[in-house]
mmCIF file of C-alpha atoms in Angstrom:
data_model
loop_
_atom_site.group_PDB
_atom_site.id
_atom_site.type_symbol
_atom_site.label_atom_id
_atom_site.label_comp_id
_atom_site.label_asym_id
_atom_site.label_seq_id
_atom_site.Cartn_x
_atom_site.Cartn_y
_atom_site.Cartn_z
ATOM 1 C CA MET A 1 -238.437 154.007 71.373
ATOM 2 C CA PRO A 2 -237.286 150.361 71.558
ATOM 3 C CA GLN A 3 -236.082 150.398 67.938
ATOM 4 C CA ASP A 4 -233.720 153.254 68.779
ATOM 5 C CA LEU A 5 -231.820 150.897 71.078
ATOM 6 C CA LEU A 6 -231.263 148.250 68.402
ATOM 7 C CA PRO A 7 -227.932 149.637 67.103
ATOM 8 C CA ARG A 8 -226.448 149.561 70.605
ATOM 9 C CA ILE A 9 -227.756 146.058 71.233
ATOM 10 C CA PHE A 10 -226.376 144.843 67.904
ATOM 11 C CA GLN A 11 -222.991 146.462 68.531
ATOM 12 C CA ALA A 12 -222.816 144.832 71.960
ATOM 13 C CA ASP A 13 -223.764 141.427 70.521
ATOM 14 C CA ILE A 14 -220.951 141.572 67.964
ATOM 15 C CA HIS A 15 -218.499 142.782 70.611
ATOM 16 C CA ARG A 16 -219.401 139.941 72.989
ATOM 17 C CA PHE A 17 -219.178 137.335 70.237
ATOM 18 C CA TYR A 18 -215.739 138.632 69.282
ATOM 19 C CA THR A 19 -214.294 138.886 72.796
ATOM 20 C CA ARG A 20 -215.921 135.846 74.417
ATOM 21 C CA VAL A 21 -216.046 133.353 71.546
ATOM 22 C CA MET A 22 -213.692 134.333 68.751
ATOM 23 C CA LEU A 23 -210.637 135.526 70.661
ATOM 24 C CA PRO A 24 -210.435 132.505 73.014
ATOM 25 C CA ALA A 25 -210.812 130.166 70.046
ATOM 26 C CA LEU A 26 -208.152 131.988 68.037
ATOM 27 C CA ASP A 27 -205.777 131.798 70.987
ATOM 28 C CA ASN A 28 -206.229 128.026 70.934
ATOM 29 C CA LEU A 29 -205.623 127.876 67.182
ATOM 30 C CA PRO A 30 -202.447 129.913 66.582
ATOM 31 C CA LEU A 31 -200.992 130.275 63.111
ATOM 32 C CA ARG A 32 -197.388 129.072 62.826
ATOM 33 C CA SER A 33 -194.898 130.139 60.174
ATOM 34 C CA GLY A 34 -191.946 128.317 58.645
ATOM 35 C CA VAL A 35 -193.835 125.160 57.726
ATOM 36 C CA LYS A 36 -192.474 123.252 54.698
ATOM 37 C CA THR A 37 -195.081 121.876 52.296
ATOM 38 C CA SER A 38 -192.690 120.727 49.586
ATOM 39 C CA GLY A 39 -189.216 119.279 49.231
ATOM 40 C CA SER A 40 -187.616 116.560 51.315
ATOM 41 C CA ALA A 41 -187.162 116.596 55.078
ATOM 42 C CA ALA A 42 -183.876 115.946 56.846
ATOM 43 C CA SER A 43 -185.454 113.241 58.985
ATOM 44 C CA MET A 44 -188.728 111.487 59.677
ATOM 45 C CA ALA A 45 -189.106 113.526 62.854
ATOM 46 C CA GLU A 46 -188.792 116.758 60.872
ATOM 47 C CA PHE A 47 -191.301 115.497 58.282
ATOM 48 C CA LEU A 48 -193.833 114.591 60.973
ATOM 49 C CA GLU A 49 -193.357 117.908 62.739
ATOM 50 C CA HIS A 50 -193.967 119.898 59.554
ATOM 51 C CA ALA A 51 -196.982 117.717 58.725
ATOM 52 C CA GLN A 52 -198.434 118.395 62.173
ATOM 53 C CA VAL A 53 -197.869 122.152 61.865
ATOM 54 C CA HIS A 54 -199.354 122.196 58.362
ATOM 55 C CA THR A 55 -202.457 120.337 59.557
ATOM 56 C CA SER A 56 -202.836 122.689 62.524
ATOM 57 C CA ASN A 57 -202.541 125.710 60.261
ATOM 58 C CA MET A 58 -205.197 124.333 57.926
ATOM 59 C CA LEU A 59 -207.562 123.936 60.882
ATOM 60 C CA ALA A 60 -206.703 127.432 62.099
ATOM 61 C CA PHE A 61 -207.459 128.961 58.694
ATOM 62 C CA GLU A 62 -210.702 126.991 58.468
ATOM 63 C CA ALA A 63 -211.784 128.334 61.847
ATOM 64 C CA ARG A 64 -211.023 131.915 60.782
ATOM 65 C CA ARG A 65 -212.996 131.462 57.564
ATOM 66 C CA CYS A 66 -215.915 130.077 59.560
ATOM 67 C CA PHE A 67 -215.806 133.056 61.919
ATOM 68 C CA ALA A 68 -215.944 135.409 58.920
ATOM 69 C CA LEU A 69 -218.983 133.528 57.632
ATOM 70 C CA THR A 70 -220.651 133.771 61.047
ATOM 71 C CA LEU A 71 -219.931 137.498 61.335
ATOM 72 C CA ASP A 72 -221.410 138.044 57.890
ATOM 73 C CA GLY A 73 -224.568 136.127 58.779
ATOM 74 C CA LEU A 74 -224.924 137.818 62.169
ATOM 75 C CA PHE A 75 -224.610 141.296 60.673
ATOM 76 C CA GLU A 76 -227.008 140.534 57.814
ATOM 77 C CA ARG A 77 -229.643 139.326 60.271
ATOM 78 C CA GLN A 78 -229.209 142.430 62.410
ATOM 79 C CA LEU A 79 -229.281 144.737 59.387
ATOM 80 C CA ARG A 80 -232.545 143.319 58.061
ATOM 81 C CA ILE A 81 -234.182 143.599 61.486
ATOM 82 C CA TRP A 82 -233.113 147.235 61.776
ATOM 83 C CA ALA A 83 -234.155 148.080 58.215
ATOM 84 C CA ARG A 84 -237.648 146.626 58.739
ATOM 85 C CA VAL A 85 -238.449 148.739 61.786
ATOM 86 C CA HIS A 86 -237.770 151.935 59.834
ATOM 87 C CA VAL A 87 -240.052 151.353 56.830
ATOM 88 C CA PRO A 88 -243.867 151.244 56.549
ATOM 89 C CA ASP A 89 -245.568 147.910 57.216
ATOM 90 C CA ASP A 90 -246.319 147.286 53.547
ATOM 91 C CA ARG A 91 -242.625 147.558 52.641
ATOM 92 C CA ARG A 92 -241.256 145.264 55.344
ATOM 93 C CA PRO A 93 -241.615 141.961 53.441
ATOM 94 C CA GLY A 94 -239.542 143.395 50.593
ATOM 95 C CA ILE A 95 -236.514 143.925 52.851
ATOM 96 C CA ALA A 96 -235.805 140.194 52.704
ATOM 97 C CA ALA A 97 -235.219 140.394 48.942
ATOM 98 C CA VAL A 98 -232.750 143.293 48.973
ATOM 99 C CA GLU A 99 -229.125 142.265 48.392
ATOM 100 C CA VAL A 100 -227.076 142.862 51.536
ATOM 101 C CA ASN A 101 -224.519 145.300 50.160
ATOM 102 C CA LYS A 102 -227.272 147.332 48.502
ATOM 103 C CA LEU A 103 -229.144 147.357 51.806
ATOM 104 C CA VAL A 104 -226.029 148.656 53.583
ATOM 105 C CA ARG A 105 -225.803 151.533 51.119
ATOM 106 C CA ASP A 106 -229.551 152.246 51.267
ATOM 107 C CA VAL A 107 -229.787 152.427 55.057
ATOM 108 C CA GLY A 108 -226.564 154.417 55.180
ATOM 109 C CA LEU A 109 -228.116 157.064 52.968
ATOM 110 C CA ARG A 110 -231.477 156.961 54.740
ATOM 111 C CA HIS A 111 -229.934 157.480 58.169
ATOM 112 C CA GLY A 112 -227.067 159.750 57.115
ATOM 113 C CA LEU A 113 -224.279 157.382 58.179
ATOM 114 C CA ASP A 114 -220.708 158.173 57.181
ATOM 115 C CA LEU A 115 -219.690 154.773 55.826
ATOM 116 C CA GLU A 116 -216.667 156.028 53.890
ATOM 117 C CA THR A 117 -214.489 157.140 56.817
ATOM 118 C CA GLY A 118 -212.567 154.113 57.975
ATOM 119 C CA GLN A 119 -213.739 152.254 54.851
ATOM 120 C CA VAL A 120 -216.721 150.842 56.736
ATOM 121 C CA ARG A 121 -218.854 150.201 53.663
ATOM 122 C CA ALA A 122 -216.016 148.733 51.592
ATOM 123 C CA THR A 123 -214.938 146.453 54.445
ATOM 124 C CA ILE A 124 -218.477 145.193 55.058
ATOM 125 C CA GLU A 125 -218.871 144.524 51.335
ATOM 126 C CA GLU A 126 -215.607 142.572 51.363
ATOM 127 C CA LEU A 127 -216.774 140.556 54.365
ATOM 128 C CA HIS A 128 -220.009 139.659 52.588
ATOM 129 C CA LEU A 129 -218.105 138.463 49.519
ATOM 130 C CA LEU A 130 -215.851 136.436 51.807
ATOM 131 C CA GLY A 131 -218.855 134.950 53.603
ATOM 132 C CA ASN A 132 -220.375 133.888 50.281
ATOM 133 C CA ALA A 133 -217.065 132.406 49.121
ATOM 134 C CA VAL A 134 -216.747 130.385 52.327
ATOM 135 C CA ARG A 135 -220.377 129.275 52.099
ATOM 136 C CA HIS A 136 -220.526 128.378 48.405
ATOM 137 C CA GLY A 137 -216.933 127.853 47.303
ATOM 138 C CA ASP A 138 -215.700 129.032 43.924
ATOM 139 C CA GLY A 139 -218.160 131.197 42.034
ATOM 140 C CA GLY A 140 -219.130 134.780 41.333
ATOM 141 C CA SER A 141 -218.484 136.084 44.837
ATOM 142 C CA LEU A 142 -215.074 134.457 45.012
ATOM 143 C CA THR A 143 -214.085 135.947 41.644
ATOM 144 C CA LYS A 144 -215.012 139.430 42.907
ATOM 145 C CA LEU A 145 -213.236 138.776 46.206
ATOM 146 C CA ARG A 146 -210.064 137.656 44.419
ATOM 147 C CA ASP A 147 -209.975 140.958 42.525
ATOM 148 C CA ARG A 148 -210.868 143.035 45.555
ATOM 149 C CA ALA A 149 -208.830 141.374 48.299
ATOM 150 C CA PRO A 150 -205.841 139.487 46.827
ATOM 151 C CA HIS A 151 -204.157 139.686 50.250
ATOM 152 C CA LEU A 152 -206.382 136.799 51.359
ATOM 153 C CA TRP A 153 -204.285 134.405 49.267
ATOM 154 C CA HIS A 154 -200.621 133.572 49.825
ATOM 155 C CA TYR A 155 -199.684 131.050 47.168
ATOM 156 C CA ALA A 156 -196.028 130.049 46.918
ATOM 157 C CA ASP A 157 -196.031 130.670 43.171
ATOM 158 C CA SER A 158 -198.402 131.407 40.300
ATOM 159 C CA ALA A 159 -198.401 127.767 39.189
ATOM 160 C CA VAL A 160 -200.021 126.649 42.449
ATOM 161 C CA ALA A 161 -202.605 129.429 42.153
ATOM 162 C CA ALA A 162 -203.387 128.444 38.564
ATOM 163 C CA LYS A 163 -203.792 124.798 39.587
ATOM 164 C CA SER A 164 -206.167 125.790 42.391
ATOM 165 C CA GLU A 165 -208.210 127.874 39.965
ATOM 166 C CA GLU A 166 -208.281 125.027 37.458
ATOM 167 C CA HIS A 167 -209.697 122.654 40.083
ATOM 168 C CA ALA A 168 -212.106 125.295 41.489
ATOM 169 C CA ILE A 169 -210.585 125.200 44.970
ATOM 170 C CA LEU A 170 -209.439 128.799 45.290
ATOM 171 C CA SER A 171 -211.824 129.127 48.216
ATOM 172 C CA GLU A 172 -209.759 126.546 50.111
ATOM 173 C CA GLY A 173 -206.705 128.766 49.816
ATOM 174 C CA ILE A 174 -208.185 131.766 51.636
ATOM 175 C CA GLN A 175 -205.837 132.583 54.519
ATOM 176 C CA LEU A 176 -207.527 135.083 56.809
ATOM 177 C CA SER A 177 -205.309 136.600 59.482
ATOM 178 C CA ASP A 178 -206.326 137.603 62.988
ATOM 179 C CA SER A 179 -205.825 141.261 62.086
ATOM 180 C CA GLY A 180 -208.090 140.733 59.078
ATOM 181 C CA LEU A 181 -210.841 139.371 61.308
ATOM 182 C CA THR A 182 -210.398 142.307 63.676
ATOM 183 C CA ARG A 183 -210.740 144.689 60.739
ATOM 184 C CA TYR A 184 -214.120 143.157 59.888
ATOM 185 C CA VAL A 185 -215.304 143.338 63.492
ATOM 186 C CA ARG A 186 -214.167 146.958 63.695
ATOM 187 C CA ALA A 187 -216.202 147.846 60.588
ATOM 188 C CA LEU A 188 -219.339 146.137 61.914
ATOM 189 C CA THR A 189 -219.149 147.720 65.361
ATOM 190 C CA ARG A 190 -218.427 151.112 63.800
ATOM 191 C CA PHE A 191 -221.491 150.747 61.569
ATOM 192 C CA TRP A 192 -223.715 150.228 64.603
ATOM 193 C CA GLY A 193 -221.888 152.930 66.531
ATOM 194 C CA LEU A 194 -222.697 155.401 63.756
ATOM 195 C CA ALA A 195 -226.310 154.234 63.743
ATOM 196 C CA ASP A 196 -226.594 154.666 67.527
ATOM 197 C CA ARG A 197 -228.072 158.124 68.156
ATOM 198 C CA GLU A 198 -228.657 157.626 71.876
ATOM 199 C CA PRO A 199 -226.537 159.368 74.568
ATOM 200 C CA GLY A 200 -223.246 157.632 75.306
ATOM 201 C CA ALA A 201 -222.901 156.001 71.882
ATOM 202 C CA VAL A 202 -219.465 154.517 71.105
ATOM 203 C CA VAL A 203 -218.551 154.792 67.457
ATOM 204 C CA ASP A 204 -215.169 153.087 67.550
ATOM 205 C CA VAL A 205 -214.651 150.136 69.872
ATOM 206 C CA PRO A 206 -210.940 150.014 70.854
ATOM 207 C CA TYR A 207 -209.640 146.857 69.186
#
C-alpha cells in the first residue's frame, strides 16, 4: 500500500536535506575557537580579527539553530501525515491537536517501535524543545531544555548566564555543535527506519 512506503520516503527526505543542504552550508560556516570576547587586545588588528571571528561564530550558531528548527518542523509534518493514514477517517482531524512528543510516544506504541535503544525518543523530544526555543525564545520550552540539555550552553561564567536569564535572552546563547545536529538527524532517520517494514529497510543511516 502507498502508506507503507511513507517511512522510507520520509527517511530519504531527511537524509537528502542533511547531506545536500545542511552539510554544505555548515562547511561554509565553520565554528572557530580561541576568540576573545572580553579584555583588551594587543593591537587594533588583533581586536578586529577577534571581532570578525566572533561575528562569524554568531552567524554559524544562528544557522545551526535554524537547521534544528527546520528539522523539527519537517519531522512534525511527516509524523502527522503518517499518523493520519493509520487511524479511521473520523479521528484524522484530531491528529492536528496532539502535542508532538505525545504523538511520537503514541505512534511508537501503536506500531511497536523501539524508541528507547539509541535514545531515539529522548533525542526527538529534545529536538522539539530546541525547535520551540529557537522559534519562540525564552519560555516554557527553553526552561525544560535548559534542564534537559545544559550542554547547549557554554557561558564563560555563571554571572553571564544569570545576566542572560535576567534579560530573557538565554535562547540567544544556545550553541549547537555539528555533532549535536548529526545526533538529531540520526534519531529522526532511525525513527523512520524502525517504522519502515518493507524489504531492504535501513534502520541506522551511517553518519
